[in-house]
Amino acid sequence: MPELPEVEVVRRGLQPAVTNAVVTGVEVFDERSLRRHAPAGGAFAKQLVGRRILAAVRRGKFLWLPLESDRALVIHLGMSGQVLLRNPGAADDRMLRIRLTLEHPSRGELWVNFVDQRIFGSMAVDTMVATSDGLPGGYSGMATAHAVWQDHIPGQVAHIARDPIDPSFSARAFFTALAQKKTGIKRALLDQNLISGIGNIYADEALFAARIHYEQPAASLSRAKATTLLAAVRTILHRALAEGGTSFDAQYVNVNGQAGYFAHSLEAYGRQGNPCSRCGTLIVREQFMNRGSHFCPHCQRLTRPRPGSEGPPR
């Protein structure tokens, strides 16, 4: 499933093409891609046609386009969703599910194609609600004067925690919540209600960089170790962004259909049987939550806390 870097790559590609563009047409080729759209709020196409798009915003793995109304177009890529920019009249992409026709004030007409092989992704128009902390709802990359949409977020995204490269992310709140988690640290990193945008790939990479075993109890981490881990998470995400995300096949691509190449920089994920870059011990893969965890058994040793010693990081 695409994680924060892959979704942010899409957001960055969409931003200049859709901002201030007006939706002039909507074609739905597969109704299954509207599974998250609530028809009670109005028909999907009717809520979009004639509306101006104000920006492209992301929180974690969720992407939305705030509209010149109290609503937003929410895009979830699922496991194989792609958002592709095309010139009008271009041949249809395979597995095209939804097409938006936009009229941009300087770029003219363009198509936004939503392509999805497995149909786990979706588009939906959702009502925007005020953020609980009064801060921007997500990352837009826009250093503009305050606008109403900036401190609002789609209702179906409001429960998702902020991600670690969001300027409004609170490290202190994260550390406090982490100290109360009664799970292994990798499960905590994958909890989108605690910290968003991290999936299996980047969790393994960050834990490898921080030398932490994936089953290490989250509450057992010292404040220093938790700080090291958060720094590793941010470093890995920024590196992946710089390389266009991680693509193992043709699924995770930018808006022009180009794949990222961070897969060549992975140190742990998918490298089972290869020597650790630090100590030479072979990387191993263990079953974890219907997927796998990749780690170095020498560099990432599991340390069980002594009975009664559990508590918040100091």
mmCIF file of C-alpha atoms in Angstrom:
data_model
loop_
_atom_site.group_PDB
_atom_site.id
_atom_site.type_symbol
_atom_site.label_atom_id
_atom_site.label_comp_id
_atom_site.label_asym_id
_atom_site.label_seq_id
_atom_site.Cartn_x
_atom_site.Cartn_y
_atom_site.Cartn_z
ATOM 1 C CA MET A 1 0.000 0.000 0.000
ATOM 2 C CA PRO A 2 1.384 3.454 -0.838
ATOM 3 C CA GLU A 3 2.647 5.303 2.222
ATOM 4 C CA LEU A 4 3.219 8.990 2.963
ATOM 5 C CA PRO A 5 6.051 9.591 0.434
ATOM 6 C CA GLU A 6 4.127 8.021 -2.448
ATOM 7 C CA VAL A 7 0.984 10.037 -1.655
ATOM 8 C CA GLU A 8 2.971 13.251 -1.158
ATOM 9 C CA VAL A 9 4.607 12.746 -4.556
ATOM 10 C CA VAL A 10 1.112 12.634 -6.073
ATOM 11 C CA ARG A 11 0.014 15.715 -4.108
ATOM 12 C CA ARG A 12 3.010 17.725 -5.289
ATOM 13 C CA GLY A 13 2.305 16.762 -8.867
ATOM 14 C CA LEU A 14 -1.356 17.712 -8.616
ATOM 15 C CA GLN A 15 -0.882 21.022 -6.815
ATOM 16 C CA PRO A 16 0.089 23.276 -9.747
ATOM 17 C CA ALA A 17 -2.263 21.544 -12.157
ATOM 18 C CA VAL A 18 -5.458 21.644 -10.089
ATOM 19 C CA THR A 19 -5.167 24.764 -7.911
ATOM 20 C CA ASN A 20 -7.723 27.347 -9.131
ATOM 21 C CA ALA A 21 -8.958 24.952 -11.818
ATOM 22 C CA VAL A 22 -12.715 24.529 -12.288
ATOM 23 C CA VAL A 23 -14.271 21.081 -12.645
ATOM 24 C CA THR A 24 -16.173 21.106 -15.932
ATOM 25 C CA GLY A 25 -16.940 17.410 -16.294
ATOM 26 C CA VAL A 26 -17.072 14.145 -14.334
ATOM 27 C CA GLU A 27 -17.199 10.621 -15.782
ATOM 28 C CA VAL A 28 -17.610 7.603 -13.494
ATOM 29 C CA PHE A 29 -16.702 4.341 -15.238
ATOM 30 C CA ASP A 30 -16.897 2.119 -12.153
ATOM 31 C CA GLU A 31 -19.275 2.894 -9.282
ATOM 32 C CA ARG A 32 -17.189 0.740 -6.935
ATOM 33 C CA SER A 33 -14.653 3.572 -6.790
ATOM 34 C CA LEU A 34 -17.326 5.709 -5.082
ATOM 35 C CA ARG A 35 -17.740 3.347 -2.120
ATOM 36 C CA ARG A 36 -16.648 6.038 0.369
ATOM 37 C CA HIS A 37 -18.908 8.701 -1.151
ATOM 38 C CA ALA A 38 -22.078 9.334 0.909
ATOM 39 C CA PRO A 39 -24.906 9.868 -1.592
ATOM 40 C CA ALA A 40 -27.005 11.569 1.097
ATOM 41 C CA GLY A 41 -24.883 14.687 0.565
ATOM 42 C CA GLY A 42 -25.692 14.746 -3.131
ATOM 43 C CA ALA A 43 -24.639 12.974 -6.308
ATOM 44 C CA PHE A 44 -20.859 12.765 -6.784
ATOM 45 C CA ALA A 45 -20.739 14.562 -10.139
ATOM 46 C CA LYS A 46 -23.295 17.200 -9.154
ATOM 47 C CA GLN A 47 -21.189 18.285 -6.173
ATOM 48 C CA LEU A 48 -18.107 18.725 -8.357
ATOM 49 C CA VAL A 49 -19.134 20.252 -11.677
ATOM 50 C CA GLY A 50 -18.764 24.034 -11.624
ATOM 51 C CA ARG A 51 -16.672 24.020 -8.437
ATOM 52 C CA ARG A 52 -13.216 25.589 -8.210
ATOM 53 C CA ILE A 53 -10.405 23.579 -6.614
ATOM 54 C CA LEU A 54 -8.432 25.592 -4.073
ATOM 55 C CA ALA A 55 -5.415 23.375 -3.337
ATOM 56 C CA ALA A 56 -4.112 19.836 -2.948
ATOM 57 C CA VAL A 57 -3.748 18.792 0.706
ATOM 58 C CA ARG A 58 -2.504 15.635 2.441
ATOM 59 C CA ARG A 59 -2.548 14.122 5.901
ATOM 60 C CA GLY A 60 -0.795 10.787 6.223
ATOM 61 C CA LYS A 61 -1.961 8.608 3.330
ATOM 62 C CA PHE A 62 -5.098 10.675 2.635
ATOM 63 C CA LEU A 63 -5.260 13.323 -0.068
ATOM 64 C CA TRP A 64 -7.989 15.891 -0.629
ATOM 65 C CA LEU A 65 -8.790 18.811 -2.910
ATOM 66 C CA PRO A 66 -10.728 21.514 -1.021
ATOM 67 C CA LEU A 67 -13.466 23.051 -3.143
ATOM 68 C CA GLU A 68 -14.901 26.552 -3.291
ATOM 69 C CA SER A 69 -17.623 25.392 -0.923
ATOM 70 C CA ASP A 70 -17.689 23.639 2.456
ATOM 71 C CA ARG A 71 -16.646 20.376 0.819
ATOM 72 C CA ALA A 72 -13.604 18.583 -0.547
ATOM 73 C CA LEU A 73 -12.831 15.824 -2.997
ATOM 74 C CA VAL A 74 -11.169 13.084 -0.910
ATOM 75 C CA ILE A 75 -8.846 10.685 -2.719
ATOM 76 C CA HIS A 76 -7.685 7.427 -1.155
ATOM 77 C CA LEU A 77 -5.255 5.385 -3.247
ATOM 78 C CA GLY A 78 -5.944 2.089 -1.467
ATOM 79 C CA MET A 79 -3.436 -0.525 -2.602
ATOM 80 C CA SER A 80 -3.124 0.287 -6.289
ATOM 81 C CA GLY A 81 -4.795 3.638 -6.971
ATOM 82 C CA GLN A 82 -3.151 6.174 -9.270
ATOM 83 C CA VAL A 83 -4.012 9.795 -10.070
ATOM 84 C CA LEU A 84 -2.726 10.656 -13.540
ATOM 85 C CA LEU A 85 -2.763 13.954 -15.441
ATOM 86 C CA ARG A 86 -3.587 13.586 -19.115
ATOM 87 C CA ASN A 87 -4.158 15.870 -22.067
ATOM 88 C CA PRO A 88 -7.746 15.803 -23.370
ATOM 89 C CA GLY A 89 -8.146 13.224 -26.101
ATOM 90 C CA ALA A 90 -5.372 10.958 -24.806
ATOM 91 C CA ALA A 91 -5.975 7.211 -25.001
ATOM 92 C CA ASP A 92 -7.755 5.848 -21.935
ATOM 93 C CA ASP A 93 -5.526 4.432 -19.221
ATOM 94 C CA ARG A 94 -6.116 0.775 -18.440
ATOM 95 C CA MET A 95 -8.408 0.270 -15.441
ATOM 96 C CA LEU A 96 -9.657 3.855 -15.604
ATOM 97 C CA ARG A 97 -12.383 4.251 -12.950
ATOM 98 C CA ILE A 98 -13.114 7.998 -12.792
ATOM 99 C CA ARG A 99 -12.182 10.986 -14.943
ATOM 100 C CA LEU A 100 -12.419 14.662 -14.032
ATOM 101 C CA THR A 101 -12.183 17.321 -16.719
ATOM 102 C CA LEU A 102 -10.711 20.581 -15.440
ATOM 103 C CA GLU A 103 -10.295 24.048 -16.886
ATOM 104 C CA HIS A 104 -7.208 25.752 -15.471
ATOM 105 C CA PRO A 105 -6.846 29.558 -15.810
ATOM 106 C CA SER A 106 -3.366 29.305 -17.348
ATOM 107 C CA ARG A 107 -2.928 25.664 -18.359
ATOM 108 C CA GLY A 108 -6.226 25.257 -20.143
ATOM 109 C CA GLU A 109 -8.146 22.006 -20.195
ATOM 110 C CA LEU A 110 -6.774 18.795 -18.687
ATOM 111 C CA TRP A 111 -7.960 15.420 -17.482
ATOM 112 C CA VAL A 112 -7.425 13.938 -14.032
ATOM 113 C CA ASN A 113 -7.716 10.157 -14.373
ATOM 114 C CA PHE A 114 -8.257 7.921 -11.340
ATOM 115 C CA VAL A 115 -6.895 4.487 -12.219
ATOM 116 C CA ASP A 116 -7.166 1.545 -9.839
ATOM 117 C CA GLN A 117 -6.351 -2.085 -10.526
ATOM 118 C CA ARG A 118 -7.710 -3.675 -7.329
ATOM 119 C CA ILE A 119 -10.451 -1.095 -6.678
ATOM 120 C CA PHE A 120 -9.561 -0.651 -3.002
ATOM 121 C CA GLY A 121 -9.048 3.081 -3.570
ATOM 122 C CA SER A 122 -11.786 5.653 -3.956
ATOM 123 C CA MET A 123 -12.927 9.198 -4.589
ATOM 124 C CA ALA A 124 -15.589 10.889 -2.478
ATOM 125 C CA VAL A 125 -16.980 14.351 -1.869
ATOM 126 C CA ASP A 126 -17.071 15.012 1.859
ATOM 127 C CA THR A 127 -18.027 17.885 4.146
ATOM 128 C CA MET A 128 -15.164 19.840 5.686
ATOM 129 C CA VAL A 129 -15.128 20.237 9.474
ATOM 130 C CA ALA A 130 -12.995 22.496 11.666
ATOM 131 C CA THR A 131 -9.829 20.903 13.040
ATOM 132 C CA SER A 132 -9.942 20.151 16.764
ATOM 133 C CA ASP A 133 -6.769 22.165 17.452
ATOM 134 C CA GLY A 134 -7.477 25.092 15.107
ATOM 135 C CA LEU A 135 -4.322 24.317 13.119
ATOM 136 C CA PRO A 136 -4.136 23.504 9.390
ATOM 137 C CA GLY A 137 -5.852 20.229 8.581
ATOM 138 C CA GLY A 138 -2.999 18.879 6.513
ATOM 139 C CA TYR A 139 0.076 19.687 4.477
ATOM 140 C CA SER A 140 -0.496 21.774 1.350
ATOM 141 C CA GLY A 141 2.933 23.276 0.747
ATOM 142 C CA MET A 142 1.272 26.676 0.360
ATOM 143 C CA ALA A 143 2.665 29.648 2.254
ATOM 144 C CA THR A 144 -0.424 31.753 1.613
ATOM 145 C CA ALA A 145 -2.509 34.028 3.769
ATOM 146 C CA HIS A 146 -5.023 32.253 5.989
ATOM 147 C CA ALA A 147 -7.966 30.721 4.134
ATOM 148 C CA VAL A 148 -11.022 29.028 5.625
ATOM 149 C CA TRP A 149 -10.159 25.646 4.107
ATOM 150 C CA GLN A 150 -6.742 25.562 5.773
ATOM 151 C CA ASP A 151 -7.998 24.888 9.314
ATOM 152 C CA HIS A 152 -10.658 22.441 8.099
ATOM 153 C CA ILE A 153 -10.431 18.775 7.225
ATOM 154 C CA PRO A 154 -12.790 16.282 5.538
ATOM 155 C CA GLY A 155 -14.931 14.522 8.129
ATOM 156 C CA GLN A 156 -13.775 11.053 7.060
ATOM 157 C CA VAL A 157 -10.130 12.047 7.602
ATOM 158 C CA ALA A 158 -10.544 13.896 10.916
ATOM 159 C CA HIS A 159 -9.751 10.813 13.047
ATOM 160 C CA ILE A 160 -6.368 10.309 11.364
ATOM 161 C CA ALA A 161 -3.397 11.521 13.415
ATOM 162 C CA ARG A 162 -0.978 14.086 12.019
ATOM 163 C CA ASP A 163 2.052 12.742 10.204
ATOM 164 C CA PRO A 164 5.654 13.367 11.278
ATOM 165 C CA ILE A 165 6.520 15.814 8.480
ATOM 166 C CA ASP A 166 3.415 17.933 9.123
ATOM 167 C CA PRO A 167 4.595 21.301 10.567
ATOM 168 C CA SER A 168 1.786 21.012 13.145
ATOM 169 C CA PHE A 169 2.874 17.545 14.333
ATOM 170 C CA SER A 170 3.552 17.532 18.095
ATOM 171 C CA ALA A 171 6.545 15.408 19.076
ATOM 172 C CA ARG A 172 5.677 15.881 22.755
ATOM 173 C CA ALA A 173 2.151 14.544 22.266
ATOM 174 C CA PHE A 174 3.538 11.628 20.263
ATOM 175 C CA PHE A 175 6.012 10.698 23.002
ATOM 176 C CA THR A 176 3.285 10.908 25.647
ATOM 177 C CA ALA A 177 0.949 8.671 23.650
ATOM 178 C CA LEU A 178 3.755 6.236 22.822
ATOM 179 C CA ALA A 179 4.515 5.796 26.518
ATOM 180 C CA GLN A 180 0.957 4.545 27.027
ATOM 181 C CA LYS A 181 0.934 2.022 24.182
ATOM 182 C CA LYS A 182 0.815 -1.569 25.322
ATOM 183 C CA THR A 183 1.993 -2.969 21.992
ATOM 184 C CA GLY A 184 5.236 -3.562 20.186
ATOM 185 C CA ILE A 185 6.786 -0.448 18.665
ATOM 186 C CA LYS A 186 6.066 -1.433 15.057
ATOM 187 C CA ARG A 187 2.348 -1.853 15.775
ATOM 188 C CA ALA A 188 2.444 1.617 17.331
ATOM 189 C CA LEU A 189 4.083 3.116 14.236
ATOM 190 C CA LEU A 190 1.412 1.538 12.032
ATOM 191 C CA ASP A 191 -1.415 2.925 14.199
ATOM 192 C CA GLN A 192 -2.796 5.762 12.055
ATOM 193 C CA ASN A 193 -4.578 7.188 15.115
ATOM 194 C CA LEU A 194 -1.206 7.688 16.817
ATOM 195 C CA ILE A 195 0.990 8.771 13.904
ATOM 196 C CA SER A 196 -0.059 8.661 10.268
ATOM 197 C CA GLY A 197 1.579 7.977 6.931
ATOM 198 C CA ILE A 198 3.864 5.125 8.023
ATOM 199 C CA GLY A 199 3.326 1.655 6.593
ATOM 200 C CA ASN A 200 5.256 -1.584 6.590
ATOM 201 C CA ILE A 201 8.163 -0.429 4.422
ATOM 202 C CA TYR A 202 9.062 2.773 6.248
ATOM 203 C CA ALA A 203 8.420 1.279 9.693
ATOM 204 C CA ASP A 204 11.016 -1.413 8.980
ATOM 205 C CA GLU A 205 13.464 1.140 7.597
ATOM 206 C CA ALA A 206 13.091 3.549 10.528
ATOM 207 C CA LEU A 207 13.417 0.790 13.133
ATOM 208 C CA PHE A 208 16.537 -0.474 11.376
ATOM 209 C CA ALA A 209 18.036 3.020 11.371
ATOM 210 C CA ALA A 210 17.216 3.483 15.080
ATOM 211 C CA ARG A 211 18.449 -0.058 15.964
ATOM 212 C CA ILE A 212 15.135 -1.031 17.561
ATOM 213 C CA HIS A 213 13.507 -4.477 17.357
ATOM 214 C CA TYR A 214 10.002 -4.354 15.914
ATOM 215 C CA GLU A 215 8.564 -6.183 18.943
ATOM 216 C CA GLN A 216 10.205 -3.874 21.499
ATOM 217 C CA PRO A 217 7.387 -2.720 23.817
ATOM 218 C CA ALA A 218 6.564 0.863 22.852
ATOM 219 C CA ALA A 219 6.222 1.989 26.472
ATOM 220 C CA SER A 220 9.701 0.672 27.286
ATOM 221 C CA LEU A 221 11.486 3.164 25.030
ATOM 222 C CA SER A 222 13.361 5.892 26.863
ATOM 223 C CA ARG A 223 12.694 9.462 25.790
ATOM 224 C CA ALA A 224 16.128 9.507 24.156
ATOM 225 C CA LYS A 225 15.388 6.333 22.189
ATOM 226 C CA ALA A 226 11.927 7.577 21.185
ATOM 227 C CA THR A 227 13.527 10.825 20.002
ATOM 228 C CA THR A 228 16.061 8.868 17.956
ATOM 229 C CA LEU A 229 13.257 6.828 16.399
ATOM 230 C CA LEU A 230 11.186 9.879 15.447
ATOM 231 C CA ALA A 231 14.263 11.472 13.883
ATOM 232 C CA ALA A 232 14.871 8.261 11.910
ATOM 233 C CA VAL A 233 11.252 8.207 10.717
ATOM 234 C CA ARG A 234 11.510 11.776 9.462
ATOM 235 C CA THR A 235 14.868 11.192 7.787
ATOM 236 C CA ILE A 236 13.627 8.071 5.986
ATOM 237 C CA LEU A 237 10.435 9.792 4.805
ATOM 238 C CA HIS A 238 12.318 12.831 3.501
ATOM 239 C CA ARG A 239 14.860 10.626 1.708
ATOM 240 C CA ALA A 240 12.073 8.615 0.114
ATOM 241 C CA LEU A 241 10.363 11.820 -0.983
ATOM 242 C CA ALA A 242 13.562 13.076 -2.585
ATOM 243 C CA GLU A 243 13.727 9.876 -4.634
ATOM 244 C CA GLY A 244 10.065 9.885 -5.669
ATOM 245 C CA GLY A 245 8.892 7.211 -3.237
ATOM 246 C CA THR A 246 9.280 3.443 -3.358
ATOM 247 C CA SER A 247 8.123 1.529 -6.437
ATOM 248 C CA PHE A 248 8.549 -2.222 -6.809
ATOM 249 C CA ASP A 249 6.372 -2.356 -9.914
ATOM 250 C CA ALA A 250 4.294 -0.021 -12.080
ATOM 251 C CA GLN A 251 1.685 0.669 -9.396
ATOM 252 C CA TYR A 252 3.165 3.474 -7.276
ATOM 253 C CA VAL A 253 3.780 6.322 -9.693
ATOM 254 C CA ASN A 254 3.558 10.088 -9.846
ATOM 255 C CA VAL A 255 0.941 12.027 -11.804
ATOM 256 C CA ASN A 256 2.952 11.550 -15.000
ATOM 257 C CA GLY A 257 3.148 7.779 -14.554
ATOM 258 C CA GLN A 258 6.816 7.752 -13.470
ATOM 259 C CA ALA A 259 7.982 5.368 -10.736
ATOM 260 C CA GLY A 260 10.066 6.351 -7.710
ATOM 261 C CA TYR A 261 13.439 4.718 -7.055
ATOM 262 C CA PHE A 262 13.844 4.662 -3.246
ATOM 263 C CA ALA A 263 13.595 0.855 -3.432
ATOM 264 C CA HIS A 264 17.301 0.906 -4.336
ATOM 265 C CA SER A 265 18.087 2.603 -1.010
ATOM 266 C CA LEU A 266 16.227 0.220 1.301
ATOM 267 C CA GLU A 267 18.384 -1.196 4.102
ATOM 268 C CA ALA A 268 15.995 -3.731 5.664
ATOM 269 C CA TYR A 269 12.665 -4.117 3.872
ATOM 270 C CA GLY A 270 12.763 -6.902 1.288
ATOM 271 C CA ARG A 271 16.471 -7.596 1.962
ATOM 272 C CA GLN A 272 16.114 -10.871 3.862
ATOM 273 C CA GLY A 273 19.127 -13.097 3.255
ATOM 274 C CA ASN A 274 21.379 -10.119 2.471
ATOM 275 C CA PRO A 275 24.073 -8.885 4.872
ATOM 276 C CA CYS A 276 23.323 -5.983 7.192
ATOM 277 C CA SER A 277 25.098 -2.857 5.960
ATOM 278 C CA ARG A 278 26.384 -2.206 9.497
ATOM 279 C CA CYS A 279 27.532 -5.576 10.883
ATOM 280 C CA GLY A 280 27.223 -8.135 8.087
ATOM 281 C CA THR A 281 24.653 -10.312 9.865
ATOM 282 C CA LEU A 282 22.009 -11.591 7.477
ATOM 283 C CA ILE A 283 18.747 -9.629 7.457
ATOM 284 C CA VAL A 284 15.806 -11.835 8.432
ATOM 285 C CA ARG A 285 12.086 -11.655 7.749
ATOM 286 C CA GLU A 286 9.500 -12.733 10.316
ATOM 287 C CA GLN A 287 5.732 -13.007 9.979
ATOM 288 C CA PHE A 288 3.969 -9.933 11.331
ATOM 289 C CA MET A 289 0.286 -8.947 11.050
ATOM 290 C CA ASN A 290 -0.324 -10.866 7.787
ATOM 291 C CA ARG A 291 2.792 -9.322 6.308
ATOM 292 C CA GLY A 292 6.467 -9.410 7.274
ATOM 293 C CA SER A 293 9.017 -7.582 9.405
ATOM 294 C CA HIS A 294 12.585 -7.237 8.185
ATOM 295 C CA PHE A 295 15.399 -6.580 10.648
ATOM 296 C CA CYS A 296 18.968 -7.319 11.674
ATOM 297 C CA PRO A 297 18.985 -9.775 14.611
ATOM 298 C CA HIS A 298 22.344 -8.413 15.796
ATOM 299 C CA CYS A 299 21.754 -4.658 15.524
ATOM 300 C CA GLN A 300 18.085 -4.771 16.544
ATOM 301 C CA ARG A 301 17.971 -6.920 19.643
ATOM 302 C CA LEU A 302 14.785 -7.299 21.655
ATOM 303 C CA THR A 303 15.244 -6.037 25.212
ATOM 304 C CA ARG A 304 12.532 -7.094 27.617
ATOM 305 C CA PRO A 305 11.935 -4.544 30.422
ATOM 306 C CA ARG A 306 12.351 -5.805 33.955
ATOM 307 C CA PRO A 307 9.044 -6.469 35.776
ATOM 308 C CA GLY A 308 7.778 -3.270 37.317
ATOM 309 C CA SER A 309 10.143 -1.104 35.322
ATOM 310 C CA GLU A 310 7.620 -0.166 32.626
ATOM 311 C CA GLY A 311 6.677 3.470 32.517
ATOM 312 C CA PRO A 312 6.736 6.577 30.374
ATOM 313 C CA PRO A 313 9.985 7.525 28.648
ATOM 314 C CA ARG A 314 12.088 9.810 30.797
#
